[in-house]
Amino acid sequence: MTVVAEPSVHGSDTRSRAAELAELRRAAAAGPSERATEQQHARRKLTVRERLDLLFDPGTFQEVEQLRRHRAVGFGLEDRRHHTDGVVTGWGKVDGRTVFVYAHDFRIFGGSLGEAHAQKIHKVMDLAEAAGAPLVSLCDGAGARIQEGVTALAGYGGIFLRNVRASGVIPQISVILGPCAGGATYSPALTDVVFMVRDISQMYITGPDVVRAVTGETISHDELGGADVHGAVSGAAQVVCDTEEDCLSEVRYLLSLLPANNRELPPVQPTDDPPQRRTERLLDLVPADGNRPYDMRQVIEEIVDDGEHFELHAGWATNIVCSLARLDGHTVGIVANQPQSLAGVLDIHASEKAARFVQLCDAFSIPLVTLVDVPGFLPGRDQEHEGIIRHGAKLLYAYCNATVPRVSLVLRKAYGGAYIVMDSRSIGSDLCYAWPTNEIAVMGAEGAANVVFRREIAAAPDPEAARAERVKAYKDELMHPYYAAERGLVDDVIDPAETRAVLIGALDALRRKDARLPARKHGNPPT
């Protein structure tokens, strides 16, 4: 049993009382015991204060309700009344900008949530929303505090309510730095970006013991809900890191790309990368042959400031790339097909991934740049039966609903419905460009010829020669690179070496775009 010493309040003057307060604060900051700290380190995890030191600019963190303690009795709780009640709350500066935080202290009740613990989180969430500042949650908790019963569950409800209320109002970032189980997982799922760290992060609704009891399946914590599982299989984590230090550094970088709230623009970062810099490397990087793969990430790196971009969901739905970057110092969101994975087709997961990213950018006034090289939607029974229609519609809905500046660029192929969905002129893209290697069409020439000229090809003495002739005729008539430009569906065909300059110029012209949606309570997006 852990006995928590009660503070002395018998000082005879203000100086002695101030000294007692200082000692009380020191003890609260140190945590429950040296042994608890050693156990935390033995798990290869940092303590809550060490994490906050990495997140915030030195000396800027200001804690609130440090001396809060629970009031619960029974099951020995009355003898374990640690200050902070297992969660540290407050605010600090990240690159000089205010950010609010709540961070579980696993050393106290395993970071589990009770009534007082929840009320502290509710308070800091309300403060973040009222102040119009980002909220970061450092999650390292064992879920609801069972000894406090239903009041713990009600505490989670208050968190979820505030997550939804703040959605699209302030950036909300969840960082999983230990266990996150049961109902607790729904708060990260409601936030904008989820970070996880290999070997120490786990997130699942039901743990391995319950899975084994119900299904008979034996599975480890990491196999069930580890960082790589959620980073590459479920898509529940947008960023996976190797260490806590790397993770919190990446959180700081992400915050530098985002505005404080939905009423502000993202901060502008001065750059020495010239806006008119020619991107000559793109002429060799992207093959003219639409069937040859290449890495779209290299295209992005060639275009953006200093070659730096922050990719979300790098390991999940890899046939599409979603990255935050800067062009001439201004934050942009980039959505790009990835020919290196599944030839860059759109499927269920790619559509969901891109739709969520488009919504994030639109919520926080981040212009969108769409790089198109898409052969279509992935065909097959599994895709159809699992709902490619409604999932693909999510991306369509997100683009059509977005009011930020939108610029699209067709690098090579753009076929069928996938061309429309990838922010084409017809769904509201402000400016559409294309390289001279573009092929915008209902489908590829081979497939089109087989449909349009099927009977002629079958009746020809040499069907293969006839097919080749018809394919060439279709390409010459409907798939030449200037067909869409001649009909006003592309604003200009550009030299790939001018891509960076053209995109920066377009976004600069659209900087003050003011688009309004019809008055409504809310839309009804596909699910």
Coordinates of C-alpha atoms in Angstrom, one line a residue:
M1 CA 0.0 0.0 0.0
T2 CA 1.3 3.5 -1.0
V3 CA 0.8 6.1 1.7
V4 CA 0.8 9.7 0.5
A5 CA 2.0 12.2 3.0
E6 CA -0.3 15.1 3.7
P7 CA 1.2 18.5 3.4
S8 CA 2.0 20.6 6.4
V9 CA 0.0 23.8 6.7
H10 CA 1.3 25.0 10.0
G11 CA 3.9 27.6 8.9
S12 CA 3.9 30.7 11.0
D13 CA 4.5 33.2 8.3
T14 CA 4.3 33.8 4.5
R15 CA 7.9 32.8 3.8
S16 CA 7.4 29.4 5.5
R17 CA 4.2 28.8 3.7
A18 CA 5.8 29.7 0.4
A19 CA 8.6 27.2 1.2
E20 CA 6.1 24.5 2.0
L21 CA 4.3 25.2 -1.3
A22 CA 7.6 25.0 -3.2
E23 CA 8.3 21.6 -1.6
L24 CA 4.8 20.4 -2.4
R25 CA 5.2 21.4 -6.0
R26 CA 8.6 19.7 -6.2
A27 CA 7.3 16.5 -4.8
A28 CA 4.3 16.6 -7.2
A29 CA 6.6 17.1 -10.2
A30 CA 8.9 14.3 -9.1
G31 CA 6.1 11.7 -9.1
P32 CA 5.1 9.0 -6.7
S33 CA 8.5 7.5 -6.0
E34 CA 11.9 6.8 -7.4
R35 CA 11.0 3.2 -7.9
A36 CA 8.0 4.1 -10.1
T37 CA 10.3 6.3 -12.2
E38 CA 12.8 3.4 -12.5
Q39 CA 10.0 1.1 -13.6
Q40 CA 8.9 3.6 -16.3
H41 CA 12.4 3.7 -17.6
A42 CA 12.7 0.0 -17.5
R43 CA 9.8 -0.2 -19.9
R44 CA 11.9 1.9 -22.2
K45 CA 9.6 4.9 -21.7
L46 CA 10.2 8.5 -20.7
T47 CA 8.4 10.0 -17.7
V48 CA 5.7 12.5 -18.3
R49 CA 7.9 15.5 -17.4
E50 CA 10.7 14.3 -19.7
R51 CA 8.2 14.1 -22.5
L52 CA 6.9 17.7 -21.8
D53 CA 10.5 18.9 -21.9
L54 CA 10.9 17.5 -25.4
L55 CA 7.6 18.9 -26.6
F56 CA 7.9 22.5 -25.4
D57 CA 10.4 25.3 -25.8
P58 CA 12.6 25.3 -22.7
G59 CA 11.1 26.9 -19.6
T60 CA 7.7 27.7 -21.2
F61 CA 5.5 24.9 -19.8
Q62 CA 2.9 26.2 -17.3
E63 CA 0.9 23.5 -15.4
V64 CA -2.6 23.8 -14.1
E65 CA -4.2 21.8 -11.4
Q66 CA -1.0 20.2 -10.3
L67 CA -2.3 19.8 -6.8
R68 CA -5.6 18.1 -7.8
R69 CA -6.3 14.8 -6.1
H70 CA -9.2 12.4 -6.4
R71 CA -11.9 12.1 -3.7
A72 CA -12.8 8.5 -4.3
V73 CA -13.0 6.0 -1.5
G74 CA -13.0 2.2 -1.4
F75 CA -10.7 -0.5 -2.8
G76 CA -7.8 1.3 -1.0
L77 CA -8.1 4.5 -3.1
E78 CA -8.4 6.7 0.0
D79 CA -4.8 5.8 0.9
R80 CA -3.5 6.6 -2.6
R81 CA -4.2 10.2 -3.3
H82 CA -1.3 11.4 -5.4
H83 CA -1.2 15.0 -6.6
T84 CA -1.9 15.4 -10.4
D85 CA -4.1 12.2 -10.2
G86 CA -2.1 10.7 -13.0
V87 CA -2.4 13.4 -15.6
V88 CA -0.4 16.6 -16.2
T89 CA -2.2 19.5 -17.9
G90 CA -1.3 22.9 -19.0
W91 CA 0.2 24.9 -21.9
G92 CA 3.6 25.9 -23.2
K93 CA 5.3 27.3 -26.4
V94 CA 6.3 25.3 -29.5
D95 CA 8.5 27.6 -31.6
G96 CA 7.0 30.5 -29.7
R97 CA 3.4 29.6 -30.3
T98 CA 1.0 28.5 -27.5
V99 CA 0.0 24.8 -27.4
F100 CA -2.1 23.1 -24.8
V101 CA -1.4 19.6 -23.5
Y102 CA -2.6 16.8 -21.3
A103 CA -0.2 14.0 -20.6
H104 CA -0.8 10.8 -18.7
D105 CA 1.6 9.8 -15.9
F106 CA 1.7 6.0 -16.1
R107 CA 3.5 6.0 -12.7
I108 CA 0.2 7.0 -11.0
F109 CA -2.7 4.5 -11.3
G110 CA -1.2 3.3 -14.6
G111 CA -2.4 6.6 -16.0
S112 CA -5.9 5.4 -15.7
L113 CA -8.8 7.9 -15.9
G114 CA -11.0 8.7 -12.9
E115 CA -13.3 11.5 -12.1
A116 CA -10.7 14.1 -11.1
H117 CA -8.4 13.0 -13.8
A118 CA -11.1 13.5 -16.4
Q119 CA -12.1 16.9 -15.1
K120 CA -8.6 18.1 -15.5
I121 CA -8.6 17.0 -19.1
H122 CA -12.0 18.6 -19.7
K123 CA -10.7 21.9 -18.3
V124 CA -7.6 22.0 -20.6
M125 CA -9.6 21.0 -23.6
D126 CA -12.0 23.9 -22.9
L127 CA -9.1 26.3 -22.4
A128 CA -7.5 25.2 -25.8
E129 CA -10.8 25.7 -27.6
A130 CA -11.5 29.1 -26.0
A131 CA -7.9 30.3 -26.6
G132 CA -7.9 29.1 -30.2
A133 CA -4.7 27.0 -29.7
P134 CA -3.7 23.4 -30.7
L135 CA -4.2 20.6 -28.2
V136 CA -1.7 17.7 -27.9
S137 CA -2.6 14.6 -25.9
L138 CA 0.3 12.4 -24.7
C139 CA -1.5 9.1 -24.1
D140 CA 0.0 6.5 -21.7
G141 CA -2.9 5.2 -19.7
A142 CA -4.5 1.9 -18.8
G143 CA -8.1 3.1 -19.6
A144 CA -10.9 3.7 -17.2
R145 CA -10.1 3.5 -13.5
I146 CA -12.1 0.4 -12.5
Q147 CA -12.3 1.3 -8.8
E148 CA -14.2 4.5 -9.7
G149 CA -16.9 2.7 -11.7
V150 CA -19.2 4.5 -14.0
T151 CA -17.9 8.0 -13.2
A152 CA -14.7 7.1 -15.1
L153 CA -16.8 6.1 -18.2
A154 CA -18.7 9.5 -17.9
G155 CA -15.3 11.2 -18.0
Y156 CA -14.5 9.6 -21.3
G157 CA -17.8 10.8 -22.7
G158 CA -16.9 14.4 -21.8
I159 CA -13.6 14.0 -23.6
F160 CA -15.3 12.6 -26.8
L161 CA -17.8 15.5 -26.7
R162 CA -15.1 18.0 -26.6
N163 CA -13.0 16.2 -29.3
V164 CA -16.0 16.6 -31.7
R165 CA -16.8 20.1 -30.7
A166 CA -13.2 21.2 -31.4
S167 CA -12.9 19.2 -34.6
G168 CA -12.0 21.6 -37.4
V169 CA -11.7 24.5 -34.9
I170 CA -8.2 23.8 -33.4
P171 CA -5.7 21.1 -34.4
Q172 CA -5.9 18.1 -32.2
I173 CA -2.9 15.7 -32.1
S174 CA -2.8 12.4 -30.2
V175 CA 0.5 10.8 -29.3
I176 CA 0.3 7.2 -28.2
L177 CA 3.3 6.6 -25.8
G178 CA 2.1 3.4 -24.1
P179 CA -1.2 1.6 -23.7
C180 CA -4.4 3.0 -25.0
A181 CA -7.2 0.5 -24.6
G182 CA -11.0 0.2 -24.6
G183 CA -13.1 3.4 -24.8
A184 CA -9.9 5.5 -24.5
T185 CA -9.1 4.7 -28.1
Y186 CA -12.0 6.7 -29.5
S187 CA -10.4 10.0 -28.5
P188 CA -7.4 9.5 -30.7
A189 CA -9.7 8.3 -33.5
L190 CA -11.6 11.6 -33.3
T191 CA -8.5 13.8 -33.5
D192 CA -6.7 15.1 -36.6
V193 CA -3.4 13.2 -36.4
V194 CA -2.3 10.1 -34.4
F195 CA 1.4 9.4 -33.7
M196 CA 2.7 6.1 -32.4
V197 CA 6.1 4.7 -31.4
R198 CA 7.3 1.2 -32.2
D199 CA 7.7 -1.2 -29.3
I200 CA 6.0 1.0 -26.7
S201 CA 2.7 2.0 -28.2
Q202 CA -0.4 -0.2 -28.3
M203 CA -4.0 0.7 -29.1
Y204 CA -6.9 -1.6 -29.2
I205 CA -10.5 -2.0 -28.1
T206 CA -10.1 -5.4 -26.5
G207 CA -6.7 -6.7 -25.3
P208 CA -5.1 -10.1 -26.0
D209 CA -6.6 -11.7 -23.0
V210 CA -10.1 -10.9 -24.1
V211 CA -9.4 -11.9 -27.7
R212 CA -8.1 -15.3 -26.5
A213 CA -11.1 -15.8 -24.2
V214 CA -13.6 -15.0 -26.9
T215 CA -12.0 -16.3 -30.1
G216 CA -9.3 -18.7 -28.8
E217 CA -6.7 -16.7 -30.8
T218 CA -3.4 -16.1 -29.1
I219 CA -1.9 -12.8 -30.1
S220 CA 0.6 -10.4 -28.6
H221 CA 0.0 -6.7 -27.7
D222 CA 2.1 -5.5 -30.6
E223 CA 0.5 -7.9 -33.1
L224 CA -2.9 -6.8 -32.0
G225 CA -2.5 -3.1 -31.8
G226 CA 1.1 -2.0 -32.1
A227 CA 2.5 1.0 -34.0
D228 CA 3.2 -0.9 -37.3
V229 CA -0.2 -2.6 -37.3
H230 CA -2.0 0.8 -37.1
G231 CA 0.5 2.5 -39.4
A232 CA 0.3 -0.1 -42.2
V233 CA -2.8 -2.3 -41.7
S234 CA -5.6 -0.5 -40.0
G235 CA -4.7 3.1 -40.9
A236 CA -5.5 4.3 -37.3
A237 CA -2.1 5.9 -37.0
Q238 CA -0.9 8.6 -39.4
V239 CA 2.8 8.7 -38.2
V240 CA 5.0 5.9 -36.8
C241 CA 8.3 6.7 -35.2
D242 CA 11.2 4.7 -33.8
T243 CA 11.7 6.6 -30.5
E244 CA 9.9 9.0 -28.3
E245 CA 12.5 11.7 -29.0
D246 CA 11.9 11.4 -32.7
C247 CA 8.2 11.3 -32.2
L248 CA 8.0 14.5 -30.2
S249 CA 10.3 16.2 -32.6
E250 CA 7.9 15.3 -35.5
V251 CA 5.0 16.6 -33.5
R252 CA 6.8 19.9 -33.2
Y253 CA 7.4 19.9 -36.9
L254 CA 3.8 19.2 -37.7
L255 CA 2.6 22.0 -35.4
S256 CA 4.9 24.4 -37.4
L257 CA 2.9 23.6 -40.5
L258 CA -0.5 24.1 -39.0
P259 CA -2.4 27.3 -37.9
A260 CA -3.4 27.8 -34.3
N261 CA -7.0 27.5 -35.2
N262 CA -9.5 27.7 -38.1
R263 CA -9.6 31.5 -38.1
E264 CA -5.9 31.9 -38.8
L265 CA -3.7 31.0 -41.7
P266 CA -0.7 28.6 -41.3
P267 CA 2.5 30.4 -40.4
V268 CA 4.8 31.4 -43.2
Q269 CA 8.4 30.1 -43.1
P270 CA 11.0 32.2 -45.0
T271 CA 13.0 30.1 -47.4
D272 CA 16.1 30.5 -49.5
D273 CA 14.7 28.2 -52.1
P274 CA 13.9 30.5 -55.1
P275 CA 10.2 30.4 -56.2
Q276 CA 11.3 30.5 -59.9
R277 CA 13.7 27.5 -59.4
R278 CA 13.5 25.3 -62.5
T279 CA 12.7 21.6 -61.8
E280 CA 14.8 20.2 -64.7
R281 CA 15.2 16.8 -62.9
L282 CA 11.5 16.1 -63.4
L283 CA 12.2 15.8 -67.2
D284 CA 14.1 12.6 -66.5
L285 CA 12.5 11.4 -63.3
V286 CA 9.0 10.8 -64.8
P287 CA 9.0 8.4 -67.8
A288 CA 6.8 9.4 -70.7
D289 CA 5.6 5.8 -70.9
G290 CA 2.5 5.7 -68.7
N291 CA 3.2 2.0 -67.9
R292 CA 6.5 2.6 -66.3
P293 CA 6.6 3.3 -62.5
Y294 CA 8.4 6.0 -60.6
D295 CA 8.4 7.3 -57.1
M296 CA 6.0 10.2 -56.7
R297 CA 7.8 11.2 -53.5
Q298 CA 10.8 12.2 -55.5
V299 CA 8.5 14.5 -57.6
I300 CA 7.2 16.1 -54.5
E301 CA 10.7 16.6 -53.1
E302 CA 11.8 18.3 -56.4
I303 CA 8.9 20.8 -56.3
V304 CA 8.6 21.8 -52.6
D305 CA 10.8 24.2 -50.6
D306 CA 14.1 22.6 -49.7
G307 CA 12.8 19.1 -50.7
E308 CA 11.0 18.7 -47.3
H309 CA 7.6 17.3 -46.8
F310 CA 5.7 15.7 -43.9
E311 CA 3.9 12.6 -45.1
L312 CA 0.9 11.3 -43.3
H313 CA 0.0 7.6 -43.5
A314 CA 3.3 6.8 -45.2
G315 CA 2.8 3.0 -44.6
W316 CA -0.9 2.7 -45.3
A317 CA -2.7 2.9 -48.7
T318 CA 0.7 3.5 -50.3
N319 CA -0.9 3.9 -53.8
I320 CA -1.6 7.6 -52.8
V321 CA 0.7 10.1 -51.1
C322 CA -0.7 12.7 -48.7
S323 CA 1.9 15.3 -47.5
L324 CA 2.1 18.7 -45.9
A325 CA 4.9 20.9 -47.3
R326 CA 5.8 24.5 -48.1
L327 CA 5.8 26.3 -51.4
D328 CA 7.5 29.7 -51.2
G329 CA 7.2 29.5 -47.4
H330 CA 3.5 28.8 -47.4
T331 CA 2.0 25.5 -46.2
V332 CA 0.3 23.4 -48.8
G333 CA -1.4 20.0 -48.7
I334 CA -0.3 17.6 -51.5
V335 CA -2.4 14.7 -52.7
A336 CA -0.6 12.6 -55.3
N337 CA -1.1 9.2 -56.9
Q338 CA 1.9 6.9 -56.4
P339 CA 2.6 4.9 -59.6
Q340 CA 5.2 2.8 -57.6
S341 CA 2.3 1.1 -55.7
L342 CA -0.6 -0.6 -57.5
A343 CA 0.2 1.6 -60.4
G344 CA -1.3 4.5 -58.5
V345 CA -4.9 3.3 -58.8
L346 CA -7.6 4.5 -56.4
D347 CA -9.0 1.9 -54.1
I348 CA -11.0 1.9 -50.9
H349 CA -8.2 2.7 -48.5
A350 CA -6.6 5.3 -50.8
S351 CA -9.9 7.1 -51.2
E352 CA -10.4 7.1 -47.4
K353 CA -6.9 8.3 -46.7
A354 CA -7.0 11.1 -49.3
A355 CA -10.5 12.2 -48.3
R356 CA -9.6 12.6 -44.6
F357 CA -6.5 14.6 -45.6
V358 CA -8.4 16.9 -47.9
Q359 CA -10.9 17.6 -45.0
L360 CA -8.0 18.3 -42.7
C361 CA -6.5 20.8 -45.1
D362 CA -9.8 22.5 -45.9
A363 CA -10.6 22.8 -42.2
F364 CA -7.4 24.7 -41.5
S365 CA -7.1 26.9 -44.6
I366 CA -4.3 24.9 -46.2
P367 CA -4.4 25.1 -50.0
L368 CA -4.5 21.8 -51.9
V369 CA -2.1 20.7 -54.7
T370 CA -3.2 17.5 -56.5
L371 CA -0.6 15.6 -58.6
V372 CA -2.5 13.3 -60.9
D373 CA -1.2 10.1 -62.5
V374 CA -4.1 7.6 -62.1
P375 CA -5.2 4.7 -64.3
G376 CA -8.6 4.4 -62.7
F377 CA -10.3 2.7 -59.8
L378 CA -9.1 -0.8 -58.7
P379 CA -11.4 -3.3 -60.3
G380 CA -12.5 -6.6 -58.7
R381 CA -15.2 -8.3 -56.7
D382 CA -13.6 -7.6 -53.3
Q383 CA -13.5 -3.8 -54.0
E384 CA -17.1 -3.7 -55.2
H385 CA -18.4 -5.9 -52.4
E386 CA -16.5 -3.9 -49.7
G387 CA -17.9 -0.6 -50.9
I388 CA -15.6 1.1 -53.4
I389 CA -18.6 3.1 -54.5
R390 CA -19.3 4.7 -51.2
H391 CA -15.7 4.9 -50.1
G392 CA -14.6 6.5 -53.4
A393 CA -17.4 9.0 -53.0
K394 CA -15.8 10.1 -49.7
L395 CA -12.9 11.6 -51.7
L396 CA -15.3 13.1 -54.2
Y397 CA -17.3 14.7 -51.4
A398 CA -14.2 16.0 -49.7
Y399 CA -12.9 17.8 -52.8
C400 CA -16.3 19.2 -53.8
N401 CA -16.8 20.5 -50.3
A402 CA -13.4 22.1 -50.0
T403 CA -13.3 25.9 -50.3
V404 CA -9.5 26.4 -50.0
P405 CA -7.4 27.2 -53.1
R406 CA -7.2 24.1 -55.2
V407 CA -4.6 23.5 -58.0
S408 CA -4.3 20.2 -59.9
L409 CA -1.6 19.0 -62.3
V410 CA -1.9 16.0 -64.6
L411 CA 1.6 14.5 -65.0
R412 CA 0.7 11.5 -67.2
K413 CA -2.5 9.4 -67.3
A414 CA -5.8 10.5 -65.9
Y415 CA -8.5 8.0 -66.8
G416 CA -12.2 7.6 -66.2
G417 CA -14.0 8.4 -62.9
A418 CA -10.6 8.5 -61.1
Y419 CA -9.6 11.5 -63.2
I420 CA -12.8 13.3 -62.2
V421 CA -12.4 12.5 -58.5
M422 CA -8.7 13.7 -58.4
D423 CA -9.8 17.3 -58.3
S424 CA -10.6 17.9 -61.9
R425 CA -12.0 21.1 -63.2
S426 CA -15.5 19.7 -63.3
I427 CA -15.6 19.3 -59.5
G428 CA -14.3 22.7 -58.7
S429 CA -10.5 22.8 -59.0
D430 CA -9.6 26.5 -59.4
L431 CA -6.7 26.0 -61.8
C432 CA -5.8 22.8 -63.7
Y433 CA -2.4 22.2 -65.4
A434 CA -0.9 19.3 -67.4
W435 CA 2.4 18.2 -68.6
P436 CA 2.9 17.5 -72.3
T437 CA 3.0 13.8 -71.4
N438 CA -0.6 13.9 -70.1
E439 CA -3.3 11.4 -71.3
I440 CA -6.8 12.5 -70.1
A441 CA -9.5 10.1 -71.4
V442 CA -12.3 7.8 -70.4
M443 CA -9.9 4.9 -70.4
G444 CA -6.6 3.8 -71.9
A445 CA -6.4 3.6 -75.7
E446 CA -6.1 -0.2 -75.8
G447 CA -9.3 -0.7 -73.8
A448 CA -11.1 2.0 -75.7
A449 CA -10.2 0.5 -79.0
N450 CA -11.4 -2.9 -77.9
V451 CA -14.8 -1.4 -77.0
V452 CA -15.3 1.1 -79.8
F453 CA -13.9 -1.0 -82.7
R454 CA -14.6 -4.5 -81.4
R455 CA -16.5 -5.7 -84.5
E456 CA -14.1 -4.1 -87.0
I457 CA -11.1 -5.7 -85.2
A458 CA -12.8 -9.1 -85.1
A459 CA -13.7 -9.0 -88.8
A460 CA -10.3 -7.9 -90.0
P461 CA -8.0 -10.4 -91.7
D462 CA -5.3 -9.4 -89.2
P463 CA -7.0 -8.6 -86.0
E464 CA -3.8 -7.6 -84.2
A465 CA -2.7 -5.2 -86.9
A466 CA -6.2 -3.8 -87.0
R467 CA -6.2 -3.3 -83.2
A468 CA -2.9 -1.5 -83.3
E469 CA -4.2 0.8 -86.1
R470 CA -7.3 1.6 -84.1
V471 CA -5.4 2.2 -80.9
K472 CA -3.2 4.7 -82.7
A473 CA -6.2 6.4 -84.3
Y474 CA -7.9 6.7 -80.9
K475 CA -4.8 8.2 -79.3
D476 CA -4.3 10.7 -82.2
E477 CA -7.9 11.8 -82.1
L478 CA -8.8 11.9 -78.4
M479 CA -5.7 11.4 -76.2
H480 CA -3.2 13.9 -77.5
P481 CA -1.8 16.1 -74.8
Y482 CA -3.6 19.2 -75.9
Y483 CA -7.1 17.7 -76.3
A484 CA -8.3 18.8 -72.8
A485 CA -6.6 22.2 -73.1
E486 CA -8.4 22.9 -76.4
R487 CA -11.7 22.3 -74.6
G488 CA -10.9 24.4 -71.6
L489 CA -10.6 21.5 -69.2
V490 CA -6.9 22.3 -68.6
D491 CA -5.8 25.9 -68.1
D492 CA -2.4 25.4 -69.6
V493 CA 0.1 22.7 -70.7
I494 CA 3.4 23.4 -69.0
D495 CA 7.0 22.4 -69.2
P496 CA 7.8 20.0 -66.3
A497 CA 10.8 22.2 -65.5
E498 CA 8.5 25.1 -64.7
T499 CA 6.3 23.1 -62.3
R500 CA 7.5 24.7 -59.1
A501 CA 7.2 28.3 -60.5
V502 CA 3.8 27.6 -62.0
L503 CA 2.3 26.2 -58.8
I504 CA 3.7 29.0 -56.6
G505 CA 2.3 31.6 -59.0
A506 CA -1.1 29.9 -59.1
L507 CA -1.3 29.7 -55.3
D508 CA -0.2 33.3 -54.9
A509 CA -3.0 34.4 -57.2
L510 CA -5.5 32.4 -55.2
R511 CA -4.2 33.4 -51.8
R512 CA -7.3 35.5 -51.0
K513 CA -9.9 33.2 -52.5
D514 CA -13.2 33.6 -50.7
A515 CA -15.6 30.7 -51.5
R516 CA -18.8 30.1 -49.6
L517 CA -20.9 27.0 -49.3
P518 CA -24.7 27.1 -49.2
A519 CA -26.3 27.7 -45.8
R520 CA -26.9 24.4 -44.1
K521 CA -26.7 22.7 -40.8
H522 CA -24.2 20.2 -42.2
G523 CA -23.8 17.9 -45.2
N524 CA -24.4 14.2 -45.2
P525 CA -21.2 12.7 -46.5
P526 CA -20.9 9.0 -47.5
T527 CA -19.8 6.6 -44.8

